[in-house]
């Protein structure tokens, strides 16, 4: 019985620290959907770009090697955000804006179809472009923290994942403060709630959408850079995580930033706890069983009431 309790606590603690990174990537997707009502199928591929940006900043180009093996990878993960933010800004300016924003308000159905095709197309371009540029060989950022453990009583936690969890929580708090305390963040929320009223109040809705898109992909890229310090990746890794992201966002409640955080955390806990009774290969199966149960019992998600105000 004591061994069972230790295994339970080990899986729970591991789920929490893994769920921190999941929560961060879910918030990135939640910002995009909450502000633009766009289902971005390329979100996982922007996360992949964040992984490679962090990899080349530390290992490939060695730009941050002077910071050492501890601080360098964490700073690289953070810097991956602005890099992918800029890529997202350009893609929205010249491609995504053609099927979103005030220009397609009057034809919502046509806009939705266009958004699906465009984001799927971006996903394919990023995946295959990544394959051409980065190659198919798995890559990863190895740090001393990745091979060290932190003992909390009988529970052993990977120090790299603990550091990832700490950084992710700090960024989640920063995003929440930005959206709720700053004028720019309130403008994004206003454009999300009622774009017509926001226009009357002098808010540039198209610019707000572009900013929300860029921030959303940038945050997910940071989550990818953090994950890259504890696992390997390749250009098609985004497909695996986009499913996790959508499951977390829907679990929390579409449009709710707080819900996206808790949804991502729940996904991480369920994924790790499932290893107590299921083989490693069936982790995602457990995620979707819990996902279906919650949707069946509470279709609006865990924080569905928060979807009107994000």
CSV table of C-alpha atoms in Angstrom, one decimal:
chain,number,residue,atom,x,y,z
A,1,UNK,CA,0.0,0.0,0.0
A,2,UNK,CA,2.8,2.4,0.8
A,3,UNK,CA,4.4,1.8,-2.6
A,4,UNK,CA,1.0,2.5,-4.2
A,5,UNK,CA,0.8,5.8,-2.4
A,6,UNK,CA,4.3,6.8,-3.4
A,7,UNK,CA,3.6,5.9,-7.0
A,8,UNK,CA,0.4,8.0,-6.9
A,9,UNK,CA,2.1,11.0,-5.4
A,10,UNK,CA,5.0,10.6,-8.0
A,11,UNK,CA,2.5,10.6,-10.9
A,12,UNK,CA,0.5,13.5,-9.4
A,13,UNK,CA,3.6,15.7,-8.9
A,14,UNK,CA,4.9,14.8,-12.4
A,15,UNK,CA,1.5,15.7,-13.9
A,16,UNK,CA,1.5,19.1,-12.2
A,17,UNK,CA,5.0,20.1,-13.4
A,18,UNK,CA,4.3,18.8,-17.0
A,19,UNK,CA,0.9,20.4,-16.9
A,20,UNK,CA,2.5,23.8,-16.4
A,21,UNK,CA,4.0,23.8,-19.9
A,22,UNK,CA,0.7,22.5,-21.3
A,23,UNK,CA,-1.2,25.2,-19.5
A,24,UNK,CA,1.1,27.8,-21.1
A,25,UNK,CA,0.6,26.5,-24.7
A,26,UNK,CA,-3.2,26.3,-24.0
A,27,UNK,CA,-3.3,29.9,-23.0
A,28,UNK,CA,-1.6,30.9,-26.3
A,29,UNK,CA,-4.3,29.0,-28.2
A,30,UNK,CA,-7.0,30.4,-25.9
A,31,UNK,CA,-5.9,34.0,-26.6
A,32,UNK,CA,-6.3,33.5,-30.3
A,33,UNK,CA,-9.7,31.8,-30.1
A,34,UNK,CA,-11.0,34.1,-27.4
A,35,UNK,CA,-10.0,37.2,-29.3
A,36,UNK,CA,-10.5,36.2,-32.9
A,37,UNK,CA,-12.8,33.1,-32.8
A,38,UNK,CA,-10.3,31.4,-35.1
A,39,UNK,CA,-9.5,27.7,-34.9
A,40,UNK,CA,-5.8,27.7,-35.6
A,41,UNK,CA,-4.7,24.3,-36.8
A,42,UNK,CA,-1.1,25.6,-37.2
A,43,UNK,CA,-0.7,26.4,-33.5
A,44,UNK,CA,1.3,23.2,-32.8
A,45,UNK,CA,3.6,24.1,-35.7
A,46,UNK,CA,4.4,27.5,-34.2
A,47,UNK,CA,5.3,25.6,-31.0
A,48,UNK,CA,7.7,23.6,-33.2
A,49,UNK,CA,9.3,26.8,-34.4
A,50,UNK,CA,9.8,27.9,-30.8
A,51,UNK,CA,11.5,24.6,-30.1
A,52,UNK,CA,13.9,25.0,-33.0
A,53,UNK,CA,14.5,28.7,-32.2
A,54,UNK,CA,15.5,27.8,-28.6
A,55,UNK,CA,17.6,24.9,-30.0
A,56,UNK,CA,19.6,27.1,-32.4
A,57,UNK,CA,20.1,29.9,-29.8
A,58,UNK,CA,21.7,27.5,-27.4
A,59,UNK,CA,23.2,24.6,-29.4
A,60,UNK,CA,23.1,25.3,-33.1
A,61,UNK,CA,24.5,28.8,-33.2
A,62,UNK,CA,25.8,28.9,-29.6
A,63,UNK,CA,24.6,32.5,-29.1
A,64,UNK,CA,23.7,32.0,-25.4
A,65,UNK,CA,26.5,29.6,-24.4
A,66,UNK,CA,28.1,32.3,-22.4
A,67,UNK,CA,25.2,32.1,-20.0
A,68,UNK,CA,26.1,28.5,-19.1
A,69,UNK,CA,24.1,25.3,-19.3
A,70,UNK,CA,21.5,26.4,-16.7
A,71,UNK,CA,20.4,29.9,-17.6
A,72,UNK,CA,21.1,29.7,-21.3
A,73,UNK,CA,18.3,27.3,-22.3
A,74,UNK,CA,15.7,29.1,-20.2
A,75,UNK,CA,16.6,32.4,-21.7
A,76,UNK,CA,16.5,30.8,-25.2
A,77,UNK,CA,13.0,29.5,-24.6
A,78,UNK,CA,11.9,33.0,-23.6
A,79,UNK,CA,13.6,34.6,-26.6
A,80,UNK,CA,11.8,32.1,-28.9
A,81,UNK,CA,8.6,34.0,-28.1
A,82,UNK,CA,9.6,37.3,-29.7
A,83,UNK,CA,11.1,35.4,-32.7
A,84,UNK,CA,7.8,33.5,-33.4
A,85,UNK,CA,5.8,36.6,-32.5
A,86,UNK,CA,7.5,38.4,-35.4
A,87,UNK,CA,6.8,35.4,-37.8
A,88,UNK,CA,3.2,35.3,-36.6
A,89,UNK,CA,2.8,39.1,-37.2
A,90,UNK,CA,4.0,38.8,-40.8
A,91,UNK,CA,1.8,35.8,-41.5
A,92,UNK,CA,-1.3,37.5,-40.1
A,93,UNK,CA,-0.6,40.7,-41.9
A,94,UNK,CA,-0.3,39.1,-45.3
A,95,UNK,CA,-2.3,35.9,-45.1
A,96,UNK,CA,-4.5,35.3,-42.0
A,97,UNK,CA,-6.0,38.8,-42.1
A,98,UNK,CA,-7.6,38.0,-45.5
A,99,UNK,CA,-10.0,35.6,-43.8
A,100,UNK,CA,-10.4,37.2,-40.4
A,101,UNK,CA,-11.3,40.6,-38.9
A,102,UNK,CA,-13.8,43.3,-39.8
A,103,UNK,CA,-13.6,42.5,-43.5
A,104,UNK,CA,-15.3,39.2,-43.1
A,105,UNK,CA,-17.8,40.0,-40.3
A,106,UNK,CA,-20.7,40.2,-42.8
A,107,UNK,CA,-19.9,36.8,-44.2
A,108,UNK,CA,-19.1,34.7,-41.0
A,109,UNK,CA,-19.7,31.4,-42.7
A,110,UNK,CA,-17.4,32.1,-45.6
A,111,UNK,CA,-14.8,33.5,-43.1
A,112,UNK,CA,-14.9,30.3,-41.0
A,113,UNK,CA,-14.3,28.1,-44.1
A,114,UNK,CA,-11.5,30.3,-45.2
A,115,UNK,CA,-9.9,30.3,-41.7
A,116,UNK,CA,-9.9,26.5,-41.6
A,117,UNK,CA,-8.3,26.2,-45.1
A,118,UNK,CA,-5.7,28.9,-44.4
A,119,UNK,CA,-4.6,27.6,-41.0
A,120,UNK,CA,-4.4,24.0,-42.4
A,121,UNK,CA,-2.3,25.3,-45.2
A,122,UNK,CA,0.0,27.2,-42.9
A,123,UNK,CA,0.4,24.0,-40.9
A,124,UNK,CA,1.4,22.0,-43.9
A,125,UNK,CA,3.8,24.8,-45.1
A,126,UNK,CA,5.5,25.0,-41.6
A,127,UNK,CA,5.8,21.3,-41.2
A,128,UNK,CA,7.3,20.6,-44.7
A,129,UNK,CA,9.3,23.8,-44.6
A,130,UNK,CA,10.7,22.7,-41.2
A,131,UNK,CA,11.5,19.3,-42.7
A,132,UNK,CA,13.5,21.0,-45.5
A,133,UNK,CA,15.3,23.5,-43.3
A,134,UNK,CA,15.9,21.5,-40.1
A,135,UNK,CA,15.9,18.0,-41.4
A,136,UNK,CA,14.2,14.9,-40.0
A,137,UNK,CA,16.7,13.9,-37.3
A,138,UNK,CA,15.3,14.4,-33.8
A,139,UNK,CA,16.8,17.3,-31.9
A,140,UNK,CA,16.9,18.3,-28.3
A,141,UNK,CA,18.4,20.7,-25.7
A,142,UNK,CA,20.2,18.8,-23.0
A,143,UNK,CA,21.0,20.6,-19.8
A,144,UNK,CA,22.4,19.4,-16.4
A,145,UNK,CA,18.9,20.0,-15.0
A,146,UNK,CA,17.5,17.4,-17.5
A,147,UNK,CA,19.5,14.7,-15.8
A,148,UNK,CA,19.1,15.8,-12.1
A,149,UNK,CA,16.3,15.0,-9.7
A,150,UNK,CA,14.8,17.0,-6.9
A,151,UNK,CA,13.6,15.0,-3.9
A,152,UNK,CA,10.4,16.1,-2.1
A,153,UNK,CA,10.1,13.4,0.5
A,154,UNK,CA,9.5,10.1,-1.4
A,155,UNK,CA,8.8,11.9,-4.6
A,156,UNK,CA,11.5,12.5,-7.2
A,157,UNK,CA,11.0,15.3,-9.8
A,158,UNK,CA,13.1,16.1,-12.8
A,159,UNK,CA,14.8,19.5,-12.1
A,160,UNK,CA,14.4,20.6,-15.7
A,161,UNK,CA,10.7,20.1,-15.6
A,162,UNK,CA,10.5,21.8,-12.2
A,163,UNK,CA,12.3,24.9,-13.7
A,164,UNK,CA,10.0,24.7,-16.7
A,165,UNK,CA,6.9,24.7,-14.5
A,166,UNK,CA,8.2,27.7,-12.5
A,167,UNK,CA,8.9,29.7,-15.6
A,168,UNK,CA,5.5,28.7,-17.1
A,169,UNK,CA,3.6,29.8,-14.0
A,170,UNK,CA,5.4,33.2,-14.0
A,171,UNK,CA,4.5,33.8,-17.6
A,172,UNK,CA,0.9,32.8,-17.0
A,173,UNK,CA,0.7,35.4,-14.2
A,174,UNK,CA,2.3,38.0,-16.5
A,175,UNK,CA,-0.2,37.2,-19.3
A,176,UNK,CA,-3.1,37.5,-16.9
A,177,UNK,CA,-1.9,40.8,-15.6
A,178,UNK,CA,-1.4,42.1,-19.2
A,179,UNK,CA,-4.9,41.1,-20.2
A,180,UNK,CA,-6.6,42.5,-17.1
A,181,UNK,CA,-4.5,45.4,-16.0
A,182,UNK,CA,-3.1,47.1,-19.1
A,183,UNK,CA,-5.0,49.3,-21.6
A,184,UNK,CA,-3.8,47.3,-24.5
A,185,UNK,CA,-4.9,44.0,-22.9
A,186,UNK,CA,-8.4,45.5,-22.1
A,187,UNK,CA,-8.6,46.6,-25.8
A,188,UNK,CA,-8.0,43.0,-26.8
A,189,UNK,CA,-10.7,41.8,-24.5
A,190,UNK,CA,-13.1,44.5,-25.8
A,191,UNK,CA,-12.4,43.5,-29.4
A,192,UNK,CA,-13.1,39.9,-28.5
A,193,UNK,CA,-16.4,40.6,-26.7
A,194,UNK,CA,-17.9,42.8,-29.3
A,195,UNK,CA,-15.9,43.9,-32.3
A,196,UNK,CA,-18.6,46.4,-33.5
A,197,UNK,CA,-18.8,48.2,-30.2
A,198,UNK,CA,-15.0,48.2,-30.0
A,199,UNK,CA,-14.9,49.9,-33.4
A,200,UNK,CA,-17.3,52.6,-32.1
A,201,UNK,CA,-15.0,53.1,-29.1
A,202,UNK,CA,-12.0,53.8,-31.3
A,203,UNK,CA,-10.3,50.4,-31.0
A,204,UNK,CA,-8.6,49.2,-34.1
A,205,UNK,CA,-10.1,45.6,-34.2
A,206,UNK,CA,-7.9,44.4,-37.0
A,207,UNK,CA,-4.8,45.5,-35.2
A,208,UNK,CA,-6.1,43.9,-32.0
A,209,UNK,CA,-6.6,40.6,-33.8
A,210,UNK,CA,-3.1,40.8,-35.3
A,211,UNK,CA,-1.7,41.4,-31.8
A,212,UNK,CA,-3.7,38.6,-30.3
A,213,UNK,CA,-2.6,36.2,-33.0
A,214,UNK,CA,1.1,37.1,-32.6
A,215,UNK,CA,1.0,37.0,-28.8
A,216,UNK,CA,-0.8,33.7,-28.9
A,217,UNK,CA,1.7,32.0,-31.2
A,218,UNK,CA,4.6,33.6,-29.3
A,219,UNK,CA,3.4,32.3,-25.9
A,220,UNK,CA,3.0,28.8,-27.4
A,221,UNK,CA,6.5,29.1,-28.8
A,222,UNK,CA,7.9,29.8,-25.4
A,223,UNK,CA,6.1,26.7,-24.1
A,224,UNK,CA,7.7,24.8,-26.9
A,225,UNK,CA,11.2,26.1,-26.0
A,226,UNK,CA,10.7,25.0,-22.4
A,227,UNK,CA,9.5,21.5,-23.5
A,228,UNK,CA,12.6,21.2,-25.7
A,229,UNK,CA,14.8,21.1,-22.7
A,230,UNK,CA,13.3,17.8,-21.5
A,231,UNK,CA,12.4,15.9,-24.7
A,232,UNK,CA,13.4,15.5,-28.3
A,233,UNK,CA,11.5,16.9,-31.2
A,234,UNK,CA,11.3,17.0,-35.0
A,235,UNK,CA,9.3,19.1,-37.6
A,236,UNK,CA,6.1,17.1,-37.2
A,237,UNK,CA,6.0,17.3,-33.4
A,238,UNK,CA,3.3,20.0,-33.5
A,239,UNK,CA,0.6,17.6,-34.6
A,240,UNK,CA,0.9,15.7,-31.3
A,241,UNK,CA,0.6,18.8,-29.2
A,242,UNK,CA,-2.1,20.6,-31.1
A,243,UNK,CA,-4.5,17.8,-30.0
A,244,UNK,CA,-3.4,18.4,-26.4
A,245,UNK,CA,-3.9,22.1,-26.7
A,246,UNK,CA,-7.4,21.9,-28.1
A,247,UNK,CA,-8.4,19.3,-25.5
A,248,UNK,CA,-7.1,21.7,-22.7
A,249,UNK,CA,-8.8,24.8,-24.1
A,250,UNK,CA,-12.2,23.0,-24.6
A,251,UNK,CA,-11.9,21.4,-21.1
A,252,UNK,CA,-11.4,24.8,-19.5
A,253,UNK,CA,-14.1,26.5,-21.6
A,254,UNK,CA,-13.6,28.1,-25.0
A,255,UNK,CA,-12.6,31.7,-24.7
A,256,UNK,CA,-11.6,31.6,-21.1
A,257,UNK,CA,-7.9,32.3,-20.3
A,258,UNK,CA,-8.2,31.0,-16.8
A,259,UNK,CA,-10.0,27.9,-18.1
A,260,UNK,CA,-7.2,27.3,-20.6
A,261,UNK,CA,-4.7,27.3,-17.8
A,262,UNK,CA,-6.6,24.8,-15.6
A,263,UNK,CA,-7.5,22.8,-18.7
A,264,UNK,CA,-3.8,22.4,-19.6
A,265,UNK,CA,-2.9,21.5,-16.0
A,266,UNK,CA,-5.7,18.8,-15.9
A,267,UNK,CA,-4.4,17.4,-19.2
A,268,UNK,CA,-0.9,17.1,-17.7
A,269,UNK,CA,-2.1,15.4,-14.5
A,270,UNK,CA,-4.4,13.0,-16.4
A,271,UNK,CA,-1.6,12.1,-18.8
A,272,UNK,CA,0.9,11.2,-16.0
A,273,UNK,CA,-1.7,9.6,-13.7
A,274,UNK,CA,-2.8,7.3,-16.5
A,275,UNK,CA,0.7,5.6,-16.5
A,276,UNK,CA,-0.4,4.0,-13.2
A,277,UNK,CA,-2.9,1.7,-15.0
A,278,UNK,CA,-2.2,2.1,-18.7
A,279,UNK,CA,0.9,1.6,-20.9
A,280,UNK,CA,2.8,4.7,-21.9
A,281,UNK,CA,1.5,4.5,-25.5
A,282,UNK,CA,-2.1,4.9,-24.3
A,283,UNK,CA,-1.6,8.2,-22.4
A,284,UNK,CA,-3.5,10.3,-25.0
A,285,UNK,CA,-6.3,7.7,-24.8
A,286,UNK,CA,-6.8,8.6,-21.1
A,287,UNK,CA,-6.8,12.3,-22.0
A,288,UNK,CA,-9.7,11.9,-24.4
A,289,UNK,CA,-11.7,9.6,-22.0
A,290,UNK,CA,-11.6,12.3,-19.3
A,291,UNK,CA,-12.2,15.0,-22.0
A,292,UNK,CA,-15.4,13.2,-23.2
A,293,UNK,CA,-16.6,12.7,-19.6
A,294,UNK,CA,-16.2,16.3,-18.7
A,295,UNK,CA,-17.9,17.5,-22.0
A,296,UNK,CA,-20.7,15.0,-21.4
A,297,UNK,CA,-21.3,16.3,-17.8
A,298,UNK,CA,-20.4,19.9,-18.4
A,299,UNK,CA,-20.5,20.8,-22.2
A,300,UNK,CA,-19.4,24.4,-21.6
A,301,UNK,CA,-16.2,23.3,-20.0
A,302,UNK,CA,-14.9,23.7,-16.5
A,303,UNK,CA,-14.9,27.5,-16.7
A,304,UNK,CA,-17.7,27.9,-19.2
A,305,UNK,CA,-19.2,30.9,-17.5
A,306,UNK,CA,-16.0,32.8,-18.1
A,307,UNK,CA,-16.2,32.6,-21.9
A,308,UNK,CA,-18.1,35.8,-22.2
A,309,UNK,CA,-15.3,37.8,-20.6
A,310,UNK,CA,-11.8,36.5,-21.1
